[in-house]
Coordinates of N, CA and C in Angstrom, one line a residue:
X1 N 0.8 -1.2 0.0 CA 0.0 0.0 0.0 C 0.9 1.2 0.0
X2 N 0.5 2.2 -0.8 CA 1.3 3.4 -0.9 C 0.4 4.6 -1.2
X3 N 0.8 5.7 -0.6 CA 0.1 7.0 -0.8 C 1.1 8.1 -0.9
X4 N 1.0 8.8 -2.0 CA 2.1 9.8 -2.3 C 1.6 11.0 -3.1
X5 N 2.4 12.0 -3.2 CA 2.1 13.2 -4.0 C 3.3 13.7 -4.6
X6 N 3.2 14.3 -5.8 CA 4.2 15.0 -6.5 C 3.8 16.5 -6.8
X7 N 4.5 17.4 -6.3 CA 4.1 18.8 -6.4 C 5.2 19.7 -6.9
X8 N 4.9 20.8 -7.5 CA 5.9 21.8 -8.0 C 5.3 23.2 -7.6
X9 N 6.2 24.1 -7.2 CA 5.9 25.4 -6.6 C 6.8 26.5 -7.2
X10 N 6.3 27.7 -7.2 CA 7.1 28.9 -7.4 C 7.5 29.5 -6.1
X11 N 8.7 29.2 -5.7 CA 9.1 29.6 -4.3 C 10.5 30.2 -4.5
X12 N 10.5 31.5 -4.9 CA 11.8 32.2 -5.2 C 12.6 31.4 -6.2
X13 N 11.9 30.8 -7.2 CA 12.5 30.0 -8.2 C 11.6 28.8 -8.3
X14 N 12.1 27.7 -8.8 CA 11.4 26.5 -9.0 C 11.6 25.5 -7.9
X15 N 10.5 25.0 -7.3 CA 10.6 24.0 -6.2 C 9.8 22.8 -6.5
X16 N 10.4 21.6 -6.4 CA 9.6 20.4 -6.6 C 9.7 19.6 -5.3
X17 N 8.6 19.2 -4.8 CA 8.5 18.5 -3.5 C 7.7 17.2 -3.7
X18 N 8.2 16.1 -3.5 CA 7.5 14.8 -3.6 C 7.6 14.0 -2.3
X19 N 6.5 13.3 -2.0 CA 6.5 12.5 -0.8 C 5.6 11.3 -0.9
X20 N 6.0 10.3 -0.2 CA 5.1 9.1 -0.2 C 5.3 8.4 1.2
X21 N 4.2 7.7 1.6 CA 4.2 6.8 2.7 C 3.7 5.5 2.3
X22 N 4.3 4.4 2.7 CA 4.0 3.1 2.2 C 4.0 2.0 3.3
X23 N 3.3 0.9 3.1 CA 3.3 -0.2 4.0 C 3.3 -1.5 3.1
X24 N 4.2 -2.4 3.5 CA 4.4 -3.7 2.9 C 4.1 -4.8 3.9
X25 N 3.3 -5.7 3.5 CA 2.9 -6.8 4.4 C 3.3 -8.1 3.8
X26 N 4.3 -8.8 4.4 CA 4.8 -10.1 3.9 C 4.2 -11.2 4.6
X27 N 3.8 -12.2 3.8 CA 3.4 -13.5 4.3 C 4.4 -14.6 3.8
X28 N 4.8 -15.4 4.8 CA 5.8 -16.5 4.4 C 7.0 -15.9 3.7
X29 N 7.6 -14.8 4.3 CA 8.8 -14.2 3.7 C 10.0 -15.2 3.8
X30 N 10.6 -15.4 2.7 CA 11.8 -16.4 2.6 C 13.0 -15.7 3.2
X31 N 13.7 -16.4 4.0 CA 15.0 -15.9 4.6 C 16.0 -17.1 4.6
X32 N 17.3 -16.7 4.6 CA 18.3 -17.7 4.7 C 18.9 -17.7 6.1
X33 N 18.9 -18.9 6.6 CA 19.4 -19.2 8.0 C 20.5 -20.3 7.9
X34 N 21.0 -20.7 9.0 CA 22.1 -21.7 9.0 C 21.7 -22.9 9.9
X35 N 22.0 -24.1 9.5 CA 21.8 -25.3 10.3 C 23.1 -26.0 10.3
X36 N 23.2 -26.9 11.3 CA 24.5 -27.7 11.5 C 24.3 -29.1 10.9
X37 N 25.1 -29.4 9.9 CA 25.1 -30.8 9.3 C 26.4 -31.4 9.3
X38 N 26.6 -32.5 10.0 CA 27.8 -33.2 10.2 C 28.9 -32.2 10.7
X39 N 28.6 -31.5 11.7 CA 29.5 -30.5 12.4 C 30.0 -29.4 11.5
X40 N 29.2 -29.1 10.4 CA 29.5 -28.0 9.6 C 28.3 -27.1 9.3
X41 N 28.5 -25.8 9.3 CA 27.3 -24.9 9.0 C 26.9 -25.0 7.6
X42 N 25.6 -25.0 7.3 CA 25.1 -25.1 6.0 C 23.9 -24.1 5.9
X43 N 23.8 -23.4 4.7 CA 22.7 -22.5 4.6 C 21.4 -23.2 4.4
X44 N 20.3 -22.6 4.8 CA 19.0 -23.2 4.6 C 18.0 -22.1 4.4
X45 N 17.1 -22.2 3.4 CA 16.0 -21.2 3.2 C 14.8 -21.7 3.9
X46 N 14.2 -20.8 4.7 CA 13.0 -21.1 5.5 C 12.0 -20.0 5.3
X47 N 10.8 -20.2 5.8 CA 9.8 -19.2 5.7 C 9.5 -18.6 7.0
X48 N 9.7 -17.2 7.1 CA 9.3 -16.5 8.3 C 7.8 -16.3 8.1
X49 N 7.0 -16.4 9.2 CA 5.6 -16.3 9.1 C 5.1 -15.0 8.5
X50 N 5.6 -13.9 9.1 CA 5.2 -12.6 8.6 C 6.2 -11.5 8.9
X51 N 6.2 -10.5 8.1 CA 7.0 -9.3 8.3 C 6.3 -8.1 7.8
X52 N 6.6 -6.9 8.4 CA 6.0 -5.7 7.9 C 7.1 -4.6 7.7
X53 N 6.8 -3.8 6.7 CA 7.7 -2.6 6.4 C 6.8 -1.4 6.3
X54 N 7.1 -0.4 7.2 CA 6.5 0.9 7.2 C 7.6 1.9 6.7
X55 N 7.2 2.8 5.8 CA 8.2 3.6 5.2 C 7.7 5.0 4.8
X56 N 8.7 5.9 4.7 CA 8.4 7.3 4.3 C 9.5 7.8 3.4
X57 N 9.2 8.4 2.3 CA 10.2 8.9 1.4 C 9.8 10.4 1.1
X58 N 10.8 11.2 1.1 CA 10.7 12.7 0.8 C 11.8 13.1 -0.2
X59 N 11.4 13.8 -1.2 CA 12.4 14.3 -2.2 C 12.1 15.8 -2.5
X60 N 13.2 16.5 -2.6 CA 13.1 18.0 -2.8 C 14.1 18.4 -3.8
X61 N 13.7 19.3 -4.8 CA 14.6 19.9 -5.7 C 14.3 21.4 -5.8
X62 N 15.3 22.2 -5.7 CA 15.0 23.7 -5.7 C 16.1 24.3 -6.6
X63 N 15.6 25.2 -7.5 CA 16.4 26.0 -8.4 C 16.1 27.4 -8.1
X64 N 16.9 28.0 -7.2 CA 16.6 29.4 -6.8 C 16.9 30.4 -7.9
X65 N 16.0 31.4 -8.0 CA 16.1 32.3 -9.1 C 17.2 33.3 -8.9
X66 N 17.7 33.5 -7.7 CA 18.7 34.5 -7.4 C 20.1 34.0 -7.9
X67 N 20.3 32.7 -8.1 CA 21.6 32.2 -8.6 C 21.3 31.3 -9.8
X68 N 21.5 31.8 -11.0 CA 21.2 31.1 -12.2 C 22.2 29.9 -12.4
X69 N 21.7 28.7 -12.6 CA 22.5 27.5 -12.8 C 22.6 26.7 -11.6
X70 N 22.1 27.1 -10.5 CA 22.3 26.4 -9.2 C 21.1 25.5 -9.0
X71 N 21.3 24.2 -8.6 CA 20.2 23.3 -8.3 C 20.6 22.6 -7.0
X72 N 19.7 22.6 -6.0 CA 19.8 22.0 -4.7 C 18.8 20.8 -4.6
X73 N 19.3 19.7 -4.1 CA 18.4 18.6 -4.0 C 18.6 17.8 -2.6
X74 N 17.6 17.2 -2.2 CA 17.7 16.4 -1.0 C 16.7 15.2 -1.0
X75 N 17.0 14.1 -0.5 CA 16.1 13.0 -0.4 C 16.3 12.3 0.9
X76 N 15.2 11.8 1.5 CA 15.3 11.1 2.8 C 14.3 9.9 2.8
X77 N 14.8 8.8 3.4 CA 14.0 7.6 3.5 C 14.0 7.1 4.9
X78 N 12.9 6.8 5.5 CA 12.8 6.2 6.8 C 12.1 4.8 6.7
X79 N 12.6 3.8 7.3 CA 12.1 2.5 7.2 C 11.9 1.9 8.6
X80 N 10.8 1.3 8.9 CA 10.6 0.4 10.1 C 10.2 -0.9 9.5
X81 N 11.3 -1.8 9.4 CA 11.1 -3.1 8.8 C 11.4 -4.2 9.8
X82 N 10.4 -4.9 10.2 CA 10.6 -5.9 11.3 C 9.8 -7.2 11.0
X83 N 10.3 -8.3 11.6 CA 9.6 -9.5 11.5 C 8.5 -9.5 12.6
X84 N 7.3 -9.9 12.2 CA 6.2 -9.9 13.2 C 6.1 -11.3 13.9
X85 N 6.1 -12.3 13.1 CA 6.1 -13.7 13.7 C 7.1 -14.5 12.9
X86 N 8.1 -15.0 13.7 CA 9.2 -15.8 13.0 C 9.8 -16.7 14.1
X87 N 9.5 -18.0 14.2 CA 10.1 -18.9 15.1 C 11.1 -19.7 14.3
X88 N 12.4 -19.5 14.7 CA 13.5 -20.1 13.9 C 14.2 -21.2 14.7
X89 N 14.1 -22.4 14.2 CA 14.7 -23.5 14.9 C 16.2 -23.7 14.5
X90 N 17.1 -23.9 15.5 CA 18.5 -24.0 15.2 C 19.1 -25.0 16.2
X91 N 20.2 -25.7 15.7 CA 21.0 -26.5 16.6 C 22.4 -25.9 16.6
X92 N 22.6 -24.7 16.1 CA 23.9 -24.0 16.2 C 24.0 -23.4 17.5
X93 N 25.0 -23.9 18.3 CA 25.1 -23.4 19.7 C 25.4 -21.9 19.9
X94 N 26.2 -21.3 19.1 CA 26.5 -19.8 19.2 C 25.2 -19.0 19.0
X95 N 24.4 -19.4 18.0 CA 23.1 -18.7 17.8 C 22.2 -18.9 19.0
X96 N 22.1 -20.1 19.5 CA 21.2 -20.4 20.6 C 21.7 -19.6 21.9
X97 N 23.0 -19.6 22.1 CA 23.5 -18.9 23.3 C 23.3 -17.4 23.2
X98 N 23.5 -16.8 22.0 CA 23.4 -15.4 21.8 C 21.9 -14.9 21.9
X99 N 21.0 -15.6 21.2 CA 19.7 -15.2 21.1 C 18.8 -15.7 22.3
X100 N 19.2 -16.8 22.9 CA 18.3 -17.3 23.9 C 17.2 -18.1 23.3
X101 N 16.9 -19.3 23.9 CA 15.8 -20.1 23.4 C 14.5 -19.8 24.0
X102 N 13.5 -19.5 23.2 CA 12.2 -19.3 23.8 C 11.5 -20.6 24.1
X103 N 12.0 -21.7 23.5 CA 11.5 -23.0 23.7 C 12.5 -24.1 23.2
X104 N 12.5 -25.2 23.9 CA 13.3 -26.4 23.4 C 12.3 -27.3 22.8
X105 N 12.6 -27.7 21.5 CA 11.7 -28.6 20.8 C 12.6 -29.8 20.4
X106 N 11.9 -30.9 20.1 CA 12.6 -32.2 19.7 C 12.2 -32.6 18.3
X107 N 13.2 -32.6 17.4 CA 12.9 -32.8 16.0 C 13.8 -33.9 15.5
X108 N 13.3 -34.6 14.4 CA 14.1 -35.5 13.7 C 13.7 -37.0 13.9
X109 N 12.8 -37.2 14.8 CA 12.4 -38.5 15.1 C 11.5 -39.1 14.0
X110 N 11.5 -40.4 13.9 CA 10.7 -41.0 12.9 C 9.6 -41.9 13.5
X111 N 9.3 -41.8 14.8 CA 8.4 -42.7 15.4 C 6.9 -42.2 15.2
X112 N 6.0 -42.9 15.8 CA 4.6 -42.5 15.6 C 4.2 -41.1 16.1
X113 N 5.0 -40.6 17.0 CA 4.7 -39.3 17.6 C 5.7 -38.3 17.1
X114 N 6.2 -38.4 15.9 CA 7.2 -37.5 15.4 C 6.7 -36.0 15.3
X115 N 5.4 -35.8 15.3 CA 4.9 -34.4 15.2 C 4.8 -33.8 16.6
X116 N 5.0 -34.6 17.6 CA 4.9 -34.0 19.0 C 6.3 -33.5 19.3
X117 N 6.5 -32.2 19.2 CA 7.8 -31.6 19.3 C 8.2 -31.4 20.8
X118 N 7.3 -31.7 21.7 CA 7.6 -31.6 23.2 C 8.1 -32.9 23.8
X119 N 8.1 -34.0 23.0 CA 8.5 -35.3 23.5 C 10.0 -35.5 23.3
X120 N 10.8 -35.6 24.3 CA 12.2 -35.9 24.1 C 12.6 -37.1 23.4
X121 N 11.6 -38.1 23.3 CA 11.9 -39.3 22.6 C 11.7 -39.1 21.1
X122 N 11.3 -37.9 20.7 CA 11.0 -37.7 19.3 C 12.2 -37.3 18.5
X123 N 13.3 -37.0 19.1 CA 14.5 -36.6 18.3 C 15.5 -35.7 19.1
X124 N 16.3 -35.0 18.4 CA 17.4 -34.2 19.0 C 16.8 -32.9 19.6
X125 N 17.3 -32.4 20.7 CA 16.9 -31.1 21.2 C 17.3 -30.0 20.2
X126 N 16.3 -29.1 20.0 CA 16.5 -28.0 19.1 C 16.1 -26.7 19.7
X127 N 16.9 -25.7 19.6 CA 16.5 -24.4 20.2 C 15.6 -23.6 19.2
X128 N 14.5 -23.2 19.7 CA 13.5 -22.4 19.0 C 13.7 -20.9 19.4
X129 N 14.1 -20.1 18.4 CA 14.4 -18.7 18.7 C 13.2 -17.9 18.2
X130 N 12.7 -17.0 19.0 CA 11.6 -16.1 18.6 C 12.3 -14.8 18.0
X131 N 12.2 -14.7 16.7 CA 12.8 -13.6 16.0 C 11.8 -12.4 15.8
X132 N 10.6 -12.5 16.4 CA 9.6 -11.5 16.2 C 10.2 -10.2 16.8
X133 N 10.0 -9.1 16.0 CA 10.6 -7.8 16.5 C 12.0 -7.5 15.9
X134 N 12.6 -8.5 15.4 CA 14.0 -8.3 14.8 C 13.9 -7.5 13.5
X135 N 14.9 -6.7 13.2 CA 14.9 -5.9 12.0 C 15.2 -6.8 10.8
X136 N 14.6 -6.5 9.7 CA 14.9 -7.2 8.4 C 16.3 -6.9 8.0
X137 N 16.9 -7.9 7.3 CA 18.3 -7.7 6.9 C 18.4 -6.6 5.8
X138 N 19.5 -5.9 5.9 CA 19.9 -4.9 4.9 C 18.9 -3.8 4.7
X139 N 18.2 -3.4 5.8 CA 17.2 -2.3 5.7 C 17.6 -1.2 6.7
X140 N 18.3 -0.2 6.3 CA 18.7 0.9 7.2 C 17.5 1.7 7.6
X141 N 17.4 2.1 8.8 CA 16.3 2.9 9.3 C 16.2 4.3 8.7
X142 N 17.4 4.9 8.5 CA 17.5 6.2 7.9 C 18.5 6.2 6.8
X143 N 18.1 6.9 5.7 CA 19.0 7.1 4.5 C 18.7 8.6 4.1
X144 N 19.8 9.2 3.6 CA 19.7 10.6 3.2 C 20.7 10.9 2.0
X145 N 20.3 11.6 1.1 CA 21.2 12.1 0.0 C 21.0 13.6 -0.2
X146 N 22.0 14.4 -0.2 CA 21.9 15.8 -0.5 C 22.9 16.2 -1.6
X147 N 22.4 17.0 -2.5 CA 23.2 17.4 -3.7 C 23.2 18.9 -3.9
X148 N 24.3 19.4 -4.4 CA 24.5 20.8 -4.9 C 25.1 20.7 -6.2
X149 N 24.5 21.3 -7.2 CA 25.0 21.3 -8.6 C 25.0 22.8 -9.1
X150 N 26.0 23.1 -9.8 CA 26.1 24.5 -10.4 C 26.7 24.4 -11.8
X151 N 26.0 24.9 -12.8 CA 26.3 24.8 -14.2 C 26.2 26.2 -14.9
X152 N 27.3 26.5 -15.6 CA 27.3 27.8 -16.3 C 28.0 27.6 -17.6
X153 N 27.8 28.6 -18.6 CA 28.5 28.5 -19.9 C 30.0 28.6 -19.7
X154 N 30.7 27.8 -20.5 CA 32.2 27.9 -20.5 C 32.7 28.7 -21.7
X155 N 34.0 29.0 -21.7 CA 34.6 29.8 -22.8 C 34.6 29.0 -24.1
X156 N 34.4 27.6 -24.0 CA 34.4 26.8 -25.2 C 33.0 26.8 -25.8
X157 N 32.9 27.0 -27.1 CA 31.6 27.1 -27.8 C 30.7 25.9 -27.5
X158 N 29.4 26.2 -27.2 CA 28.4 25.1 -27.1 C 28.7 24.2 -25.9
X159 N 29.4 24.6 -24.9 CA 29.7 23.8 -23.8 C 29.4 24.6 -22.5
X160 N 29.1 23.8 -21.4 CA 29.0 24.4 -20.1 C 30.0 23.7 -19.2
X161 N 30.5 24.4 -18.2 CA 31.2 23.8 -17.1 C 30.3 23.6 -15.9
X162 N 30.7 22.6 -15.1 CA 29.8 22.3 -14.0 C 30.6 21.8 -12.8
X163 N 30.1 22.0 -11.6 CA 30.6 21.5 -10.4 C 29.5 20.8 -9.6
X164 N 29.7 19.7 -9.1 CA 28.6 19.0 -8.3 C 29.2 18.4 -7.1
X165 N 28.4 18.5 -6.0 CA 28.8 17.9 -4.7 C 27.6 17.1 -4.2
X166 N 27.8 15.9 -3.8 CA 26.7 15.2 -3.1 C 27.2 14.4 -2.0
X167 N 26.4 14.3 -1.0 CA 26.7 13.6 0.3 C 25.6 12.6 0.5
X168 N 26.0 11.3 0.8 CA 25.0 10.3 1.1 C 25.3 9.7 2.5
X169 N 24.2 9.4 3.2 CA 24.3 8.8 4.5 C 23.4 7.5 4.5
X170 N 23.9 6.5 5.2 CA 23.1 5.3 5.3 C 23.3 4.8 6.8
X171 N 22.2 4.5 7.4 CA 22.2 4.0 8.8 C 22.7 2.6 8.9
X172 N 22.9 2.1 10.1 CA 23.3 0.7 10.3 C 22.4 -0.3 9.6
X173 N 23.0 -1.3 9.0 CA 22.2 -2.4 8.4 C 22.6 -3.7 8.9
X174 N 21.7 -4.5 9.4 CA 22.0 -5.9 9.9 C 22.1 -6.8 8.7
X175 N 23.1 -7.7 8.9 CA 23.4 -8.7 7.8 C 22.5 -9.9 7.9
X176 N 22.2 -10.3 9.1 CA 21.5 -11.6 9.3 C 20.2 -11.4 10.1
X177 N 19.4 -12.5 10.1 CA 18.1 -12.4 10.8 C 18.3 -12.3 12.3
X178 N 19.4 -12.7 12.9 CA 19.7 -12.7 14.3 C 20.0 -11.3 14.8
X179 N 20.3 -10.4 13.8 CA 20.7 -9.0 14.1 C 22.0 -9.0 15.0
X180 N 22.9 -9.9 14.7 CA 24.2 -9.9 15.4 C 25.2 -9.0 14.6
X181 N 25.4 -9.4 13.4 CA 26.5 -8.7 12.6 C 25.8 -7.6 11.7
X182 N 26.5 -6.6 11.5 CA 25.9 -5.5 10.7 C 27.0 -4.6 10.0
X183 N 26.5 -3.9 9.0 CA 27.3 -2.9 8.4 C 27.2 -1.6 9.2
X184 N 28.3 -0.9 9.5 CA 28.2 0.3 10.2 C 27.6 1.4 9.4
X185 N 27.0 2.4 10.1 CA 26.5 3.6 9.4 C 27.7 4.3 8.7
X186 N 27.4 5.0 7.6 CA 28.5 5.7 6.9 C 28.0 6.9 6.2
X187 N 29.0 7.8 5.9 CA 28.8 8.9 5.0 C 29.7 8.8 3.8
X188 N 29.2 9.2 2.6 CA 30.0 9.1 1.4 C 29.9 10.5 0.7
X189 N 31.0 11.1 0.4 CA 31.0 12.4 -0.2 C 31.7 12.3 -1.6
X190 N 31.0 12.9 -2.6 CA 31.5 12.9 -4.0 C 31.5 14.3 -4.5
X191 N 32.6 14.5 -5.3 CA 32.8 15.9 -5.9 C 33.0 15.6 -7.4
X192 N 32.3 16.4 -8.2 CA 32.5 16.3 -9.7 C 32.8 17.7 -10.3
X193 N 33.7 17.7 -11.2 CA 34.1 18.9 -12.0 C 34.1 18.5 -13.4
X194 N 33.6 19.3 -14.3 CA 33.7 18.9 -15.7 C 33.1 19.9 -16.7
X195 N 33.1 19.4 -18.0 CA 32.5 20.1 -19.1 C 31.4 19.2 -19.7
X196 N 30.4 19.9 -20.2 CA 29.3 19.1 -20.8 C 28.8 19.8 -22.0
X197 N 28.3 19.1 -23.0 CA 27.6 19.6 -24.2 C 26.4 18.8 -24.5
X198 N 25.8 19.0 -25.6 CA 24.6 18.2 -26.0 C 25.0 16.8 -26.3
X199 N 26.3 16.5 -26.7 CA 26.7 15.2 -27.2 C 27.6 14.5 -26.3
X200 N 28.3 15.2 -25.4 CA 29.3 14.5 -24.5 C 29.4 15.2 -23.2
X201 N 30.0 14.5 -22.3 CA 30.3 15.0 -20.9 C 31.7 14.5 -20.5
X202 N 32.4 15.4 -19.9 CA 33.8 15.0 -19.4 C 33.9 15.4 -17.9

């Protein structure tokens, strides 16, 4: 679900302002987890019962009339992306120790009561981790990009010179469903200088 608007205004020049709010509702979201097979970790794809993403996006572009050739821009994104219901079974001891077991279940048995996960005779003990409320992988809560561009005619015929500066920020992003390992937040700054025409850019 998404609701948004795109607008343009005369505000001491040209101003464009766009915004949207959205909601994504996942059922049986596929995630990659790890299981222990013959004393070695192996990846496994499993279904999380549900996950929700609430988000907000804002974009702004302004070309002030007092400075010809100047364009300012900014964009911001906010995300609240979490698992709602996700019971993840693991036999990997570091995961069990770090997350804590909400329940011990017994799995792998082939007897008549193999579906009874509370019966120790049914199989090996398995840690059931409640991942509800954990943040979805690779979804930063805050992201921002700001730009400043200035372009003017150059001494060379039919060309303009330009200078551009943009700064990008991204919040911490978790790598796994356990929310143990993550990419740190970071800023990235870029500077451009060059010449441009209708057919080429340098």
